[in-house]
Tab-separated table of C-alpha atoms in Angstrom:
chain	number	residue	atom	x	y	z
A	15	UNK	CA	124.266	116.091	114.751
A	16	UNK	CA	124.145	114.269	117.715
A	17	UNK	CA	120.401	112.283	118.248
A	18	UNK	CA	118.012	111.682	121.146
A	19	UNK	CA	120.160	110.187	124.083
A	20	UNK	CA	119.058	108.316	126.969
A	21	UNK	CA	120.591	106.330	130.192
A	22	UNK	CA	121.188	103.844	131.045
A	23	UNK	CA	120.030	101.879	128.444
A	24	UNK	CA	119.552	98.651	130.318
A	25	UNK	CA	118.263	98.896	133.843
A	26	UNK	CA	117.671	96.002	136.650
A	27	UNK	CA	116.208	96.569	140.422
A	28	UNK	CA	113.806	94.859	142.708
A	29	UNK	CA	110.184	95.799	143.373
A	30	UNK	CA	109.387	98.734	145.836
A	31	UNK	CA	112.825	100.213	144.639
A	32	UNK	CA	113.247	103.659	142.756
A	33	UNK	CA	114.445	104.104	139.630
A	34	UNK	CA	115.468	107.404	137.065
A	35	UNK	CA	115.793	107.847	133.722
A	36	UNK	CA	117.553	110.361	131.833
A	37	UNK	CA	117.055	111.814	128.596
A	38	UNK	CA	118.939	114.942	126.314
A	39	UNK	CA	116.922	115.836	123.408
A	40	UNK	CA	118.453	117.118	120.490
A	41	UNK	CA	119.591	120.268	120.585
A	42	UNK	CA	117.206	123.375	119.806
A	43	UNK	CA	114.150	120.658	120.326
A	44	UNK	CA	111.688	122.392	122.387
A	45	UNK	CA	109.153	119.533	122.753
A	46	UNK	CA	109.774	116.601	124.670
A	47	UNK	CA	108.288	113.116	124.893
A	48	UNK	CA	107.789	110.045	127.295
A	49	UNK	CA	106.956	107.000	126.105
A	50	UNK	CA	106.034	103.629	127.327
A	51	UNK	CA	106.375	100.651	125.343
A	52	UNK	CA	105.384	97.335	126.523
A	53	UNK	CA	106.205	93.989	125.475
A	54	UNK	CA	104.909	93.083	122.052
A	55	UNK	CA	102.965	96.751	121.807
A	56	UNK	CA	103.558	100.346	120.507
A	57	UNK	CA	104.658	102.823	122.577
A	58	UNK	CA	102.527	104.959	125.266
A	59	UNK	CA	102.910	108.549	125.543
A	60	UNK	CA	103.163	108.854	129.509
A	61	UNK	CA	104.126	113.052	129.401
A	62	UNK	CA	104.911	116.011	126.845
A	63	UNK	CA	106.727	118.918	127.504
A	64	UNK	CA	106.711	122.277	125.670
A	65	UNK	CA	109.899	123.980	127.020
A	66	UNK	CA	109.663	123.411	130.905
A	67	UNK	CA	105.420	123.283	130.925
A	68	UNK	CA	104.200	119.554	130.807
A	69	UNK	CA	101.167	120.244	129.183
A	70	UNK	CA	99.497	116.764	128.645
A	71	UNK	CA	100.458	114.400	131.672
A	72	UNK	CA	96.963	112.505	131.460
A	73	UNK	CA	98.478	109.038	130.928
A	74	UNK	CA	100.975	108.932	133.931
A	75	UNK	CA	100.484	107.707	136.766
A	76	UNK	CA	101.064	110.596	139.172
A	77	UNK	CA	101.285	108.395	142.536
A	78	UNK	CA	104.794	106.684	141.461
A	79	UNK	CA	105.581	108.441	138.620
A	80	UNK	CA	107.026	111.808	138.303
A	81	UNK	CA	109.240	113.769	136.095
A	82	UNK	CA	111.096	116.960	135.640
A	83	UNK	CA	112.522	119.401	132.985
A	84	UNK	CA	114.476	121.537	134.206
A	85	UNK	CA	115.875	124.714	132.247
A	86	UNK	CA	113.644	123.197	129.366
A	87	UNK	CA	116.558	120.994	128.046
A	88	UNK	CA	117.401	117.931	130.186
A	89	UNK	CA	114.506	115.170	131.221
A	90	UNK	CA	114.655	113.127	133.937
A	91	UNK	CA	111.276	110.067	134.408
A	92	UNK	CA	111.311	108.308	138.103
A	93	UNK	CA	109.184	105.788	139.439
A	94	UNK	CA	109.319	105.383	143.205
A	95	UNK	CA	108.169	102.819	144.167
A	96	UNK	CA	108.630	100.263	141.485
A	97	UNK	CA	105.941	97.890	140.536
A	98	UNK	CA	106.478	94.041	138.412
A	99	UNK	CA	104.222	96.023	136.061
A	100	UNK	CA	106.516	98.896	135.292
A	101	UNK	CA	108.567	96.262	133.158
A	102	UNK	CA	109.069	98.080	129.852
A	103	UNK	CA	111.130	100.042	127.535
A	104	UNK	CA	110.801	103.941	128.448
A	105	UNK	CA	111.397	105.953	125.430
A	106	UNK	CA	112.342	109.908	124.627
A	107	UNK	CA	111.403	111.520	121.820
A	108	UNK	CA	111.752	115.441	120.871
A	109	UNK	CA	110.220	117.547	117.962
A	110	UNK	CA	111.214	120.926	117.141
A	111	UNK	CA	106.982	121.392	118.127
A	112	UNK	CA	104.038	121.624	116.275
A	113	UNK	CA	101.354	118.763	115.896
A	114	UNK	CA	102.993	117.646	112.142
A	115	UNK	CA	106.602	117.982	112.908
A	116	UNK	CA	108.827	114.828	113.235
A	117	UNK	CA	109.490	113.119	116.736
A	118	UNK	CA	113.255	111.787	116.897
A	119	UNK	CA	113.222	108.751	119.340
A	120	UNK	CA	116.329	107.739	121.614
A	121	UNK	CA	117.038	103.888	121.616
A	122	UNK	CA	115.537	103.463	125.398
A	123	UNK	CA	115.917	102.640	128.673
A	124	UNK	CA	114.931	98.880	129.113
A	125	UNK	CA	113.625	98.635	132.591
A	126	UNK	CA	113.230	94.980	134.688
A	127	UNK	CA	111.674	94.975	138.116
A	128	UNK	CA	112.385	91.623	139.860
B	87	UNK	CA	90.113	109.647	121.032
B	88	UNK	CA	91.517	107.381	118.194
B	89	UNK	CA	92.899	103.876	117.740
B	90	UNK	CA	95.521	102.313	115.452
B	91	UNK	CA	95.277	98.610	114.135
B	92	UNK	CA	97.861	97.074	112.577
B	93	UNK	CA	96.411	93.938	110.745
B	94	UNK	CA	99.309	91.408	110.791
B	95	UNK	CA	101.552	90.933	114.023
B	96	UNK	CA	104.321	89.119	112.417
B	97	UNK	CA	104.906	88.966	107.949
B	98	UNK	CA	107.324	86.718	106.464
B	99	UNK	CA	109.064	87.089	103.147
B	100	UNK	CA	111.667	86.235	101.174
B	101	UNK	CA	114.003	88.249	99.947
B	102	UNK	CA	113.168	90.805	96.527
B	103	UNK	CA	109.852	89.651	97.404
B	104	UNK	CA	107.030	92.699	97.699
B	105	UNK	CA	105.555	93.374	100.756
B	106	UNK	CA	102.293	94.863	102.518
B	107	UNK	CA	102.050	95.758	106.272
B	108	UNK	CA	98.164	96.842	107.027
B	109	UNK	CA	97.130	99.816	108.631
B	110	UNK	CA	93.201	100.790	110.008
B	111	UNK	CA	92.543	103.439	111.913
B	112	UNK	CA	90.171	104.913	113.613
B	113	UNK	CA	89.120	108.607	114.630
B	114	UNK	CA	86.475	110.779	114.915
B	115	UNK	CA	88.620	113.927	113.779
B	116	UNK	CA	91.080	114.054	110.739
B	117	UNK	CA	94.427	112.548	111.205
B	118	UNK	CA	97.915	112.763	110.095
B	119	UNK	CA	99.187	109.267	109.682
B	120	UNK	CA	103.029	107.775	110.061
B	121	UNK	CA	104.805	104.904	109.323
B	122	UNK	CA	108.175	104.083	111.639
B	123	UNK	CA	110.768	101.657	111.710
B	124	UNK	CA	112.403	100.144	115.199
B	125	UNK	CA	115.648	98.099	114.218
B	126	UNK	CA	116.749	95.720	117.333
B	127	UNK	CA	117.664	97.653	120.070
B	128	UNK	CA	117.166	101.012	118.638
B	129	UNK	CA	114.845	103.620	118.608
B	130	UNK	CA	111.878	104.617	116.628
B	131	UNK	CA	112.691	106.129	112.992
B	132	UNK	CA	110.191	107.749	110.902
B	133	UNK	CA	109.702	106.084	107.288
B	134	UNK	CA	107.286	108.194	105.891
B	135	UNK	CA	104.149	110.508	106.991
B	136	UNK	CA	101.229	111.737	105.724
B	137	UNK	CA	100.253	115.299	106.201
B	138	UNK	CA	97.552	116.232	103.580
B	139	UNK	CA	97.711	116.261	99.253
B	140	UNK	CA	98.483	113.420	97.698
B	141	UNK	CA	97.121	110.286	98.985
B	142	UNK	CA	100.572	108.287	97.885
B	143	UNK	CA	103.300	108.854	100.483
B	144	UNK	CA	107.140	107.970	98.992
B	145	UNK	CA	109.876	107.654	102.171
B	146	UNK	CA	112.871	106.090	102.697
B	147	UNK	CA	114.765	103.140	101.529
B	148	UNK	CA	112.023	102.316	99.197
B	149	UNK	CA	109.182	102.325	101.132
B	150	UNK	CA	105.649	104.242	100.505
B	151	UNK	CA	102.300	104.308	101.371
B	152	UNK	CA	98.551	104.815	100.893
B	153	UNK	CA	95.861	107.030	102.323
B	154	UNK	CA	92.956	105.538	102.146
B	155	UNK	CA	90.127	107.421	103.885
B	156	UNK	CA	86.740	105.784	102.969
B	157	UNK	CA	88.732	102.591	104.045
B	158	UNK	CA	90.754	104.491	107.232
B	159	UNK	CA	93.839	102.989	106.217
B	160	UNK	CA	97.333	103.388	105.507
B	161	UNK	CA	99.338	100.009	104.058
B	162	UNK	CA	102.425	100.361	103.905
B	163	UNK	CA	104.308	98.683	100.308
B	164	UNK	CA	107.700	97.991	99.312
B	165	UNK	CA	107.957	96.370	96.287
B	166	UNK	CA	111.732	94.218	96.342
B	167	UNK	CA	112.529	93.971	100.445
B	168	UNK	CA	116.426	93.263	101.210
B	169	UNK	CA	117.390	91.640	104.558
B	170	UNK	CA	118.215	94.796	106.073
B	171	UNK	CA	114.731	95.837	105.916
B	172	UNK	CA	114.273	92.977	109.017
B	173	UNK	CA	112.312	95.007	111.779
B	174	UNK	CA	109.814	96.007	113.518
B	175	UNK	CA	107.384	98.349	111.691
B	176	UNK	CA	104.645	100.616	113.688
B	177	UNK	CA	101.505	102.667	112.157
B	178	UNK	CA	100.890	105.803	114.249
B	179	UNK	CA	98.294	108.636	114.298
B	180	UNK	CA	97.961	111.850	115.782
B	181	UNK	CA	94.749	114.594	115.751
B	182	UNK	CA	94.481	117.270	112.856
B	183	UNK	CA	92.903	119.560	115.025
B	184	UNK	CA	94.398	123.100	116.326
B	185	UNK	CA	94.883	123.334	120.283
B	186	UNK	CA	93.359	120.802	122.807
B	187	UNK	CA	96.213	118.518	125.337
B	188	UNK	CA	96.436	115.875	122.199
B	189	UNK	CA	98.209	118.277	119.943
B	190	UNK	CA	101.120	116.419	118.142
B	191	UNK	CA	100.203	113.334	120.382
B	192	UNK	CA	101.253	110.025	118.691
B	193	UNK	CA	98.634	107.092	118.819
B	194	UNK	CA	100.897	103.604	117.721
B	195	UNK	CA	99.464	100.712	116.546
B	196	UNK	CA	100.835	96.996	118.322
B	197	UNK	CA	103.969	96.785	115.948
B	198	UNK	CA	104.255	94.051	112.551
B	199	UNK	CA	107.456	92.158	112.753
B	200	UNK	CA	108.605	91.616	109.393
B	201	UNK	CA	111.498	89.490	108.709
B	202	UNK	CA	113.076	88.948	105.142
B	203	UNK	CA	114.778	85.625	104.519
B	204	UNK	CA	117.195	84.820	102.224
C-alpha cells in the first residue's frame, strides 16, 4: 500500500513569491494533516481536515496561507506571498480519524525562501 | 493547552549500548502519549503509543516505553541500539478528551538526535 505522498519534495523561490504544495493521503484516510516543522523543532499542526471540513485551522496564518481539499481526497497548502520566515519543512499526515488512531506522515516538502 | 519536553537535544552512544531519550509533559487534561522516529529525509514513523492499561508500551525494532504519570513522563528505552537506529526521535501528545477543535491534535516535543557509533 502506497504511503502519504507529497511534491515536490525540495522547493526554492524568492521572497514575495507564491508557492503550493501538494499532498495524496493514503487511500480511504479521511483525516488530513498540515504540519510545520522548523529547523531543529517538532512539527506544527498548521490545519486538519475531516473529509472536505477543516475543522481546526487556529494555527495558520490565514493572510498568506490558505489551503484546499477538494472532493475530500487531494490537499493542496499555498503561501502567497512568501516570507524568509516560511523556511521549513511542510509535512502531510492522514489518519483513518479518531483522536487515538495513527497519523502516517509523507517525507515533506522542504521549502527555502531567498 | 499542553506542552512536550524532550530532555536531551542530541544522545550519543555506542553501539549495543542501552539507551534513554526523556520525555515530560505537561497538560491539564489526560493524554495519550507517542513516540516517533524521522530517519534523514523521511517522514515521521510511529514507534510506539500509549493509549490507556499498562503503563509499559513495547513497539518496534526493540524499542518501549514508560508512562509515568505522577512524574508526566514517557522515556523512551532500548536496551542494545544498532547503527540503524541513527535518527531523530520526537515525543508527542494529544488531548484524551471527547469533542473540542484539539481532537486527535498532535503536540511534538523539539526532537533528540541520537546517533549510534560503532
Amino acid at each position: 500500500e502506497a504511503g502519504v505522498v507529497q511534491s515536490p519534495r525540495y522547493k526554492i523561490i524568492e521572497k514575495k513569491q507564491p508557492v503550493a504544495f501538494w499532498c495524496n493521503p493514503i487511500s480511504g484516510h479521511n483525516t488530513l494533516y498540515w504540519y510545520r516543522q522548523n529547523l531543529g523543532q517538532g512539527p506544527e499542526l498548521l490545519i486538519r481536515y475531516e473529509n472536505e471540513e477543516a475543522v481546526d485551522d487556529s494555527q495558520l496564518p490565514k493572510d498568506r496561507f490558505s489551503a484546499e481539499r477538494l472532493k475530500g481526497v487531494d490537499s493542496t497548502l499555498k503561501i502567497q506571498p512568501a516570507e524568509l520566515g516560511d523556511s521549513a519543512v511542510y509535512l502531510c499526515a492522514s489518519s483513518l480519524g479518531g483522536r487515538t488512531d495513527t497519523q502516517y506522515f509523507g517525507p515533506g516538502t522542504r521549502l527555502t525562501v531567498l | 493547552a499542553q506542552s512536550v519536553t524532550q530532555l536531551d537535544s542530541q544522545v550519543p552512544v555506542f553501539e549495543e549500548a542501552p539507551v534513554e531519550l526523556r520525555c515530560n509533559y505537561s497538560s491539564s487534561v489526560s493524554v495519550y502519549l507517542f513516540w516517533y522516529v524521522q530517519y534523514p529525509n523521511q517522514g515521521l514513523q510511529l514507534l510506539l503509543k500509549y493509549l490507556s492499561g499498562s503503563t509499559l508500551v513495547k513497539g518496534i525494532n526493540g524499542f518501549e516505553a514508560e508512562f509515568n504519570k505522577s512524574q508526566t513522563s514517557f522515556h523512551l528505552r532500548k536496551p542494545s541500539v544498532h547503527i540503524s537506529d541513527t535518527a531523530e526521535y520526537f515525543c508527542a501528545v494529544s488531548e484524551n478528551k471527547a469533542g473540542g477543535t484539539s481532537y486527535g491534535k498532535l503536540t511534538f516535543g523539539q526532537g533528540t538526535i541520537l546517533t549510534v557509533h560503532p
